[in-house]
Coordinates of C-alpha atoms and ligand atoms in Angstrom, one line a residue:
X1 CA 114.3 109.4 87.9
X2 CA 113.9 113.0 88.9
X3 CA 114.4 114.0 92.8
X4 CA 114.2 117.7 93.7
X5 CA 117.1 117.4 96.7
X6 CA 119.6 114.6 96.9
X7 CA 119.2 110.4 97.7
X8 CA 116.8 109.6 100.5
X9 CA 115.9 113.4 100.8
X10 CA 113.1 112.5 103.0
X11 CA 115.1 110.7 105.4
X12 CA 117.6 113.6 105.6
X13 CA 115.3 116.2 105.8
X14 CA 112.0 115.5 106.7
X15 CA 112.7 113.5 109.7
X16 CA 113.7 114.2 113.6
X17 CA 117.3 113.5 114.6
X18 CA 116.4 111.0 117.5
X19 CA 113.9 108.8 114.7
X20 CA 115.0 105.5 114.4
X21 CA 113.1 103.1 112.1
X22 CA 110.0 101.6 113.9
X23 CA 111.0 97.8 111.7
X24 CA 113.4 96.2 112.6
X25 CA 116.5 96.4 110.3
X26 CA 115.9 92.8 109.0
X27 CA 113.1 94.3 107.4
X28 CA 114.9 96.8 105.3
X29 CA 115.1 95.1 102.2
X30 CA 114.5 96.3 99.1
X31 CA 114.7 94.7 95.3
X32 CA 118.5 92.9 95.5
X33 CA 119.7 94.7 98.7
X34 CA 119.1 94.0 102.0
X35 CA 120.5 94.6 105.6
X36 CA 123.4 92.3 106.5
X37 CA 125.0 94.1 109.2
X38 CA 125.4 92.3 112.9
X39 CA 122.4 93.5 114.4
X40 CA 119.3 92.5 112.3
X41 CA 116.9 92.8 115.6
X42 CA 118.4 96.3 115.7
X43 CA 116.3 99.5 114.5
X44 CA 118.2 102.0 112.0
X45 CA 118.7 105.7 112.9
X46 CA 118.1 108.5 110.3
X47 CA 122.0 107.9 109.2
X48 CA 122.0 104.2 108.7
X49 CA 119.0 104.6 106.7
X50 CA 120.2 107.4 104.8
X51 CA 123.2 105.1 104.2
X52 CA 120.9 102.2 103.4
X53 CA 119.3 103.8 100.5
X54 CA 122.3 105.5 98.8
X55 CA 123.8 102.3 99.3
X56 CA 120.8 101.2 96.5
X57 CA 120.8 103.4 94.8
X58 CA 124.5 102.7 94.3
X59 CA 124.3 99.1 93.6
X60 CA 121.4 99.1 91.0
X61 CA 122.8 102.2 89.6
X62 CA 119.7 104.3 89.8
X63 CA 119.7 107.1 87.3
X64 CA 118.7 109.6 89.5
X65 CA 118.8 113.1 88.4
X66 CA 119.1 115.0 92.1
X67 CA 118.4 118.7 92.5
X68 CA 115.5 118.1 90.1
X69 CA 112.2 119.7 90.9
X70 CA 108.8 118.7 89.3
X71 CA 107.2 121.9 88.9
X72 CA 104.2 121.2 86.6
X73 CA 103.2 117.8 85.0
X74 CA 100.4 118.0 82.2
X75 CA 98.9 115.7 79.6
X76 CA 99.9 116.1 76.2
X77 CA 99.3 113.7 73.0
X78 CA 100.7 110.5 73.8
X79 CA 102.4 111.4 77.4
X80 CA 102.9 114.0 79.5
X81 CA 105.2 116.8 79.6
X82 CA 106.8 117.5 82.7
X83 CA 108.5 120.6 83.7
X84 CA 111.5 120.8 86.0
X85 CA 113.6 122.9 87.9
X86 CA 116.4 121.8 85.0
X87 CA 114.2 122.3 82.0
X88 CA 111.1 120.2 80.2
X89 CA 110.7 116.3 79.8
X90 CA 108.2 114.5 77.6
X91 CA 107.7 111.2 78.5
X92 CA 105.2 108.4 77.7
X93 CA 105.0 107.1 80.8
X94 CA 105.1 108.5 84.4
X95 CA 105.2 107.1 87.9
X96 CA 104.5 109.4 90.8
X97 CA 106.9 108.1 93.7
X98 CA 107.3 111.6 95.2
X99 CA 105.4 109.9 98.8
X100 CA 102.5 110.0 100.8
X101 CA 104.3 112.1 103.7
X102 CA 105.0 115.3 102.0
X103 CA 103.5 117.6 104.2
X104 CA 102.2 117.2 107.3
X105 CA 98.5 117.6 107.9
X106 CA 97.3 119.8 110.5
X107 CA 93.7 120.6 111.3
X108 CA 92.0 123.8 110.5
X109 CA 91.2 124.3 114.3
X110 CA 95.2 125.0 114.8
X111 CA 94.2 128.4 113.3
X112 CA 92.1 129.2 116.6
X113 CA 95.1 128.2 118.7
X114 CA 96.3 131.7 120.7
X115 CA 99.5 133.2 119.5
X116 CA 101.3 132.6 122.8
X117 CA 101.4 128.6 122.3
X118 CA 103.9 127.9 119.7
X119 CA 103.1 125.2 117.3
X120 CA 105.1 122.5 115.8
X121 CA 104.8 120.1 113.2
X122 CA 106.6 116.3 112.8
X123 CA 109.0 118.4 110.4
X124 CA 109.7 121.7 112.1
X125 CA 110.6 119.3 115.5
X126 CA 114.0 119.0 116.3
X127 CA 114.4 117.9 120.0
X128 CA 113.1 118.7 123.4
X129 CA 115.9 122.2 123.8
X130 CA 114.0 123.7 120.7
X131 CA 110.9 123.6 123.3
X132 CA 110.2 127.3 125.4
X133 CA 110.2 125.8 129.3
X134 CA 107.1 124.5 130.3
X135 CA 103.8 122.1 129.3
X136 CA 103.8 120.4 125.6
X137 CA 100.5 119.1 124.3
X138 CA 101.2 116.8 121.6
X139 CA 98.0 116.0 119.6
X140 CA 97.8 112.4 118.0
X141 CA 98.9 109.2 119.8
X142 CA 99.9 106.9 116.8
X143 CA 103.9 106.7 116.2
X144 CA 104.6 110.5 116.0
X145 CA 102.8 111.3 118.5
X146 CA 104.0 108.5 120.9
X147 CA 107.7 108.7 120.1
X148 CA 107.4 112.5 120.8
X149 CA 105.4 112.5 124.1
X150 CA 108.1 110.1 125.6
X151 CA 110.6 112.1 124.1
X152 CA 110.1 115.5 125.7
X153 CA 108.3 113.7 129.1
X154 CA 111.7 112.7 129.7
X155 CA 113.4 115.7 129.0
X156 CA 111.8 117.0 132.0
X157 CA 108.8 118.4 130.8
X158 CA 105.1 118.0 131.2
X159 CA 103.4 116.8 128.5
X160 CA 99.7 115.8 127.7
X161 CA 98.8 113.7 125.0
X162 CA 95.1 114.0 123.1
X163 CA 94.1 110.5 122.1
X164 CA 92.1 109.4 118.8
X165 CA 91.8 106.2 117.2
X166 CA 94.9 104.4 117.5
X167 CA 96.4 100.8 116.6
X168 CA 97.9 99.3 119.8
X169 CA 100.9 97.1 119.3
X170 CA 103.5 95.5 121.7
X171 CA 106.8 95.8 120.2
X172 CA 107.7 91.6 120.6
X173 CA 105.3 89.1 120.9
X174 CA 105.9 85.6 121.8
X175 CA 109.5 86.5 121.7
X176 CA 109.6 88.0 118.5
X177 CA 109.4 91.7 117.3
X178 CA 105.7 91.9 116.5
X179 CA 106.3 93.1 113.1
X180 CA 107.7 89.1 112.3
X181 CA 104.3 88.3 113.2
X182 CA 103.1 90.9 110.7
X183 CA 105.0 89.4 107.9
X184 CA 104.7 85.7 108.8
X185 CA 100.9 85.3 109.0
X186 CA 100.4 87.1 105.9
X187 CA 98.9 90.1 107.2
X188 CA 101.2 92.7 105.5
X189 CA 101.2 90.7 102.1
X190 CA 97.0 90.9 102.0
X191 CA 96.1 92.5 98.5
X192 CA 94.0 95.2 98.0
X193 CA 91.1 93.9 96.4
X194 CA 91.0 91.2 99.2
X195 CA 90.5 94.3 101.9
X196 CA 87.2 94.2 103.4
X197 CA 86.9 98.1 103.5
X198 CA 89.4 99.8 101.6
X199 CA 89.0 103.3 101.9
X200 CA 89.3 102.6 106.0
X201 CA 92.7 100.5 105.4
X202 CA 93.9 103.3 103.5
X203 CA 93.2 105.9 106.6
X204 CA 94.2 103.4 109.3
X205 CA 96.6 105.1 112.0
X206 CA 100.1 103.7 112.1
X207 CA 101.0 101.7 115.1
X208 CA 101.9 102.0 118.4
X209 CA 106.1 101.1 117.7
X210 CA 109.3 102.9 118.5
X211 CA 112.5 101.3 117.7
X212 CA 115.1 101.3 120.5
X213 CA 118.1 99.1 121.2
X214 CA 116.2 97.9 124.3
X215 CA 113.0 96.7 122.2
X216 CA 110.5 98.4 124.4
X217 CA 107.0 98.8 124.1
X218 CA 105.8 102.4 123.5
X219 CA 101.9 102.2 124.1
X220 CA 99.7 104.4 126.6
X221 CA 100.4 102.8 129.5
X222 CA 104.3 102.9 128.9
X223 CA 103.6 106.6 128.6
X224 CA 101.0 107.3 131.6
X225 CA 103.5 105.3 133.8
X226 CA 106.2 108.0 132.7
X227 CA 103.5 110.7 133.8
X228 CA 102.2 111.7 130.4
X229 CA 98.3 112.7 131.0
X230 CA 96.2 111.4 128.1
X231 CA 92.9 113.6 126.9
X232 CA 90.7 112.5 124.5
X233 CA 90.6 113.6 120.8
X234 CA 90.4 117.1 120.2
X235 CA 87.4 118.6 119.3
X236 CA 87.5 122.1 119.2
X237 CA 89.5 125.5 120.6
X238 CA 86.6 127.8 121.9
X239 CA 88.2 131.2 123.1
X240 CA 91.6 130.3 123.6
X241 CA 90.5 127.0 125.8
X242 CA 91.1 123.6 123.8
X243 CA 87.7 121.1 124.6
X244 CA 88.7 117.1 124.7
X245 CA 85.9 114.6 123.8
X246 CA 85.1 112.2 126.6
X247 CA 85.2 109.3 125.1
X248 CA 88.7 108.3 126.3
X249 CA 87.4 104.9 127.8
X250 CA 85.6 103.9 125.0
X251 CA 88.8 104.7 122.6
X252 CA 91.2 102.8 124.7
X253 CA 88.2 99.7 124.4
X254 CA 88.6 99.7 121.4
X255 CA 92.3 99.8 121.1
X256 CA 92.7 97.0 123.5
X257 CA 89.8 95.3 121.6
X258 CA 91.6 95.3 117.9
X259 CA 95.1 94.4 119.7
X260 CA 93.3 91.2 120.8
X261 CA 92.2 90.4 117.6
X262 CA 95.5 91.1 115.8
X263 CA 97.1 88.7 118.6
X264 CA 94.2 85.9 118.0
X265 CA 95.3 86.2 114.2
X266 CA 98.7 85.8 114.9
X267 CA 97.8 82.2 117.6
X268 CA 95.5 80.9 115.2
X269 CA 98.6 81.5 112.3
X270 CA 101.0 79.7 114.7
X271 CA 98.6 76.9 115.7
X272 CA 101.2 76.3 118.2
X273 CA 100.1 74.6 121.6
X274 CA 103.5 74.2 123.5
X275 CA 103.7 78.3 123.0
X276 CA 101.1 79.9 125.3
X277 CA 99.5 82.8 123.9
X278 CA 100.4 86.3 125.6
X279 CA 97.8 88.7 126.6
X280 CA 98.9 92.5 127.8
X281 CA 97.3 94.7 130.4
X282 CA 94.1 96.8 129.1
X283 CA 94.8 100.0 128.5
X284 CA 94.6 102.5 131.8
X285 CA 91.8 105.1 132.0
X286 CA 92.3 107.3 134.2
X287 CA 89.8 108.5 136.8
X288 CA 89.1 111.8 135.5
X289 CA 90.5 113.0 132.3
X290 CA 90.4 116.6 131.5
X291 CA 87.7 117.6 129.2
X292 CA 89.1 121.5 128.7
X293 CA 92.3 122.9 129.0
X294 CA 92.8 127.1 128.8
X295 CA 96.1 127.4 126.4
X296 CA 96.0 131.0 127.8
X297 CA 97.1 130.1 131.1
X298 CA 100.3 129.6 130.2
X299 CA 100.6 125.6 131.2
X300 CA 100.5 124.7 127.8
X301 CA 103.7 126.6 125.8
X302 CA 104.1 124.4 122.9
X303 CA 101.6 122.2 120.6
X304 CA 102.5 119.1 118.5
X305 CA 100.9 118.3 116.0
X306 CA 101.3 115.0 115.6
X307 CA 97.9 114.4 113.3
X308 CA 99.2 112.8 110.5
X309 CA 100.7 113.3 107.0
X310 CA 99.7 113.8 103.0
X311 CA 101.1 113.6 99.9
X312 CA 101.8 117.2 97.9
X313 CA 100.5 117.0 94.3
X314 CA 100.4 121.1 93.9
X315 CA 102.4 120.4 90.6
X316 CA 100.2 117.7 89.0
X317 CA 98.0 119.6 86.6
X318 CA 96.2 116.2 85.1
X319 CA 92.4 115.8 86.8
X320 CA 93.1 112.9 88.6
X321 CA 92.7 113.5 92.3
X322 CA 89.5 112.8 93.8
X323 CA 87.5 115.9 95.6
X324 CA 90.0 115.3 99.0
X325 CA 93.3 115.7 97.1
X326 CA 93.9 112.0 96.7
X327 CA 95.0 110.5 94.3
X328 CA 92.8 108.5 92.3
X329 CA 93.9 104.5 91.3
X330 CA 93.6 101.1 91.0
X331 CA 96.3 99.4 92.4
X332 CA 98.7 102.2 91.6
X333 CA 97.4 102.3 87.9
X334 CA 96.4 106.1 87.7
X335 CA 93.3 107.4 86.1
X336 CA 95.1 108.8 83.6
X337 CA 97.1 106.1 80.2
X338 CA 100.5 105.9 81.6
X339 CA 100.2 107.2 84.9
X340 CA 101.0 104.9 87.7
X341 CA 102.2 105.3 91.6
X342 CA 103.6 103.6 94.3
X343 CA 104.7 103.9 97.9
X344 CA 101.1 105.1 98.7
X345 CA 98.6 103.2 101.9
X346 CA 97.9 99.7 100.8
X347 CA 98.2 100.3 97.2
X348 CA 98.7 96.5 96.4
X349 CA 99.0 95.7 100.0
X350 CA 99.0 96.5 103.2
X351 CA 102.9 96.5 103.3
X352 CA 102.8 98.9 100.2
X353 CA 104.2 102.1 102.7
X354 CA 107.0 100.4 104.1
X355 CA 110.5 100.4 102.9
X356 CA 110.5 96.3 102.6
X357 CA 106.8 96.6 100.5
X358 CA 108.6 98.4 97.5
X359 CA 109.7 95.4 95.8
X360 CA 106.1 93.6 95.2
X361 CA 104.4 96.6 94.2
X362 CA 106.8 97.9 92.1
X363 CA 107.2 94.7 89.9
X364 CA 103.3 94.8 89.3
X365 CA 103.2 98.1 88.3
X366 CA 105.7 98.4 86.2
X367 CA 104.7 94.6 84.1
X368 CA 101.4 97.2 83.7
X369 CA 103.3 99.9 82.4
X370 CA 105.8 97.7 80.1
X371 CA 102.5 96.3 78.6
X372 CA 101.1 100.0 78.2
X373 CA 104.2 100.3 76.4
X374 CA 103.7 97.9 74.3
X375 CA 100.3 98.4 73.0
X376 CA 101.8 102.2 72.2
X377 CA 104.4 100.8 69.9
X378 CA 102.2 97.7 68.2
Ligands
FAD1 C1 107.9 109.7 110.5 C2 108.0 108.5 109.6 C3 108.5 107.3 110.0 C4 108.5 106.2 109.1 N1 109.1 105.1 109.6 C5 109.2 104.0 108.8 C6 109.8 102.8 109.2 O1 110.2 102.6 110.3 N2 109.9 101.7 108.3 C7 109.3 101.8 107.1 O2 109.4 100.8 106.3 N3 108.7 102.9 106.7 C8 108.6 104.0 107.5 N4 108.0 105.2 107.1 C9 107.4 105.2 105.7 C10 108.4 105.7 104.7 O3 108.1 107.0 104.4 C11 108.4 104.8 103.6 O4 108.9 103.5 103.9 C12 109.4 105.3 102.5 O5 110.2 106.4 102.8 C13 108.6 105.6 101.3 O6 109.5 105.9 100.3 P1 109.1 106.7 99.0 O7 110.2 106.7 98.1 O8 107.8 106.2 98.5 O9 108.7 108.2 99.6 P2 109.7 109.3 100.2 O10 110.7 108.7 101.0 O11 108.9 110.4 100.7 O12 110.5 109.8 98.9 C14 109.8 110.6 97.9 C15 110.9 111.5 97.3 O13 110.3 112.3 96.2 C16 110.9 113.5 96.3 N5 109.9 114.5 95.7 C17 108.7 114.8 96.2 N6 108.1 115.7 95.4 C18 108.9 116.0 94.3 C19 108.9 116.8 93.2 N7 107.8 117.6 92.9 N8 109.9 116.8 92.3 C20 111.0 116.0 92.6 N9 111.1 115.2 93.6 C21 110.1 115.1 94.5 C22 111.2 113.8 97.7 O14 112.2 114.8 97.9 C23 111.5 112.4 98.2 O15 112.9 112.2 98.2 C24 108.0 106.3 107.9 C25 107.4 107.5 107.4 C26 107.4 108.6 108.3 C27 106.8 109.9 107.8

C-alpha cells in the first residue's frame, strides 16, 4: 500500500483548518472500526479525523509504505510495473485509491481574471486573515463554497457568492441529521447499475451541509440572511468585468424543487402518520441580482474558487481514461486485467465517496480481483 506523504495525507494537507466533517461522526465507520466516542451527533474536525484513520490503519495493521510516490504506472506482461519515489514494483494486480479530490478544478476563464484579484483554491485557503481587506467572490455554492462564504462573511467581510446547480439540504429533518435519512431509506446504498442516469449521478454537486456543534443549516437563505449577495453562475470575464447568468430564480426553483422530492422520499420511507412531514422556506431571490461586476474596481480583492475537484492520474501511463481524463470502469473494475479503483462518485453506490461507503465497495472489488487472481494461477 504505497502513499506518497504520511496516513490520511489528504486530511492533513489538503484541507482548511476550520473543516469539520459534513456526516456526522456516527457515520465514520469504516471495515471493523467505528466511532465510539461521547458525541456520535457530533461532526469531526481535520484532527479527529486525522486521528480516526491512523487509528485504522493501526488496528488492521495496514501495510502502508508512507513517503512513497507513484511516479509512472505501465502495463507489462502479466501486471504492471510501477515506479516509485523508493524504487520499481511489479505487481499483478493494482487498485488506484489515490482519490477523486486531488486537485482542485478551476475553470479556464480564471485565466482572464485581472492580476489585482488574488485567487484562491479550496487547498491554497487557510482562513479569513490570509484574505487582502476588502470584497471576496467565492464561485460555487455546494459545500466548499458554502462553508467558505459564511466563513469569511463573518469575519467581517463582504462576500458574493455565484450560484450554479446545487443540492439543497437541511442539516436535521424530522429531528434527525438528514444524512440518517440518507442511509435509512436506502438512498446512499442504491447500486450503480440501478442509477437512472449515471454519468449525471457521477457529476452531481455535493450538498448543501456544514458540520457544527450547533447542527445548523447552511443553505442560501442561512447565507443571504448573514448578508452574503448571491449571483448567478459565472459565465464569462469580458475585459476585467465578470458577467453572471440570470437565471438565479430559475436555479433556486429547481433547488427547492429536488429538496422536495428528496423529503417526499424520505415520508414515503417512513410511512409514518403521527410524524408530520416538514417543509422549509423556498429559496430567496432577490429583487435584482447583479448580472456584471468590474473586478477592476477594486470591490472584489480575492476570488474562491470553489468549483469543484478531480482526481490526478498524470502518472498512469496505461490508456484507460476516457477523452475528459476520467477514469474509465465498471463498477471500479478498470479497463485494463487487474486494474481496479475505489473511493471514486457512485462507483458501486452513491455512498461510494464517503468515508463510511469504503467498506461495501471495497469487499466487491477485491472478491473481483481475488478471482482475477485466481484464473492467473489455474
Ligand atoms: C473538502 C472535502 C470535504 C469532505 N468531507 C467529507 C465528509 O464530511 N465525510 C465523508 O465521508 N467524506 C468527505 N469527503 C470525501 C473524502 O475525500 C472521502 O470520504 C475520503 O477521503 C476518500 O478517501 P480516499 O482514500 O479514497 O481518498 P483520499 O483521502 O484522497 O486519499 C488518497 C491518498 O492517495 C495518496 N496519493 C495520491 N496520489 C498518489 C501517488 N501518485 N502516489 C502515492 N500516493 C498517492 C494521497 O496522498 C492520499 O493520501 C470530503 C472531501 C473533500 C474534498
Amino acid at each position: 500500500m504505497l502513499e506518497r506523504g504520511e496516513v490520511a495525507n489528504s486530511w492533513r494537507r489538503e484541507r482548511w483548518p476550520s473543516l469539520r466533517l459534513l456526516t456526522p461522526n456516527w457515520l465514520s465507520r469504516l471495515p471493523g472500526h467505528h466511532y465510539d466516542g461521547p458525541e456520535p451527533d457530533g461532526y469531526m474536525t481535520m484532527a479527529e479525523v486525522t486521528e480516526f484513520i491512523e487509528r485504522f490503519a493501526k488496528v488492521s495493521r495496514a501495510p502502508v509504505r508512507t513517503g512513497t510516490e507513484v511516479t509512472r504506472v505501465r502495463r507489462i506482461d502479466d501486471g504492471y510495473q510501477v515506479m516509485t519515489s523508493n524504487g520499481e514494483i511489479r505487481c499483478r494486480a493494482l487498485v488506484i485509491a489515490s482519490g477523486a479530490c486531488n486537485r482542485p478544478t478551476v475553470p479556464e476563464l480564471a485565466a482572464a481574471v485581472p492580476e489585482s484579484v488574488e485567487q484562491l483554491t479550496p487547498f491554497s485557503y487557510r482562513d479569513p486573515a490570509q484574505l487582502a481587506d476588502g470584497g471576496v467572490l467565492v464561485v460555487g455554492a455546494s459545500a466548499t463554497g458554502v462553508q467558505l462564504a459564511a466563513e469569511l462573511r463573518r469575519s467581517g467581510r463582504p462576500v458574493t457568492i455565484s450560484v450554479g446547480e446545487q443540492a439543497r439540504m437541511p442539516r436535521t429533518y424530522r429531528g434527525r441529521d438528514v444524512l440518517w435519512w440518507m442511509v435509512a431509506s436506502g438512498i446512499w446504498d442504491q447500486r450503480y447499475d440501478e442509477v437512472d442516469d449515471l454519468d449525471r449521478a457521477r457529476r452531481l454537486p455535493s450538498p448543501q451541509l456544514v458540520g457544527t456543534p450547533e447542527r445548523t443549516t447552511l443553505d442560501l437563505n442561512v447565507l443571504t440572511a448573514m448578508g452574503v449577495e448571491p449571483v448567478g453562475r459565472l459565465a464569462a470575464i469580458r475585459d476585467g468585468t465578470a458577467l453572471f447568468s440570470g437565471g438565479l430564480r430559475n436555479v433556486f426553483a429547481l433547488a427547492d424543487l429536488k429538496l422536495a422530492r428528496l423529503l417526499t422520499t424520505f415520508d414515503e420511507w417512513a410511512d409514518d402518520e403521527a410524524d408530520a412531514p416538514e417543509r422549509f422556506a423556498p429559496t430567496q431571490v432577490p429583487a435584482s441580482a447583479r448580472l456584471q461586476l468590474d473586478l477592476r474596481r477594486g470591490e472584489i480583492r480575492t476570488i474562491i474558487w470553489a468549483t469543484g475537484f478531480r482526481p490526478d492520474y498524470g502518472w498512469l501511463d496505461v490508456p484507460v481514461l476516457d477523452p475528459k481524463g476520467r477514469l474509465r470502469h465498471d463498477g471500479g473494475v478498470v479497463d485494463s486485467p487487474g486494474m481496479y479503483a475505489l473511493g471514486l462518485p457512485v462507483l458501486r453506490r452513491r455512498k461510494s465517496t464517503f468515508i463510511h461507503g469504503i467498506e461495501d465497495d471495497a469487499r466487491d472489488v477485491t472478491n473481483h480481483l481475488a478471482h482475477h487472481l485466481d484464473g492467473m494461477v489455474e
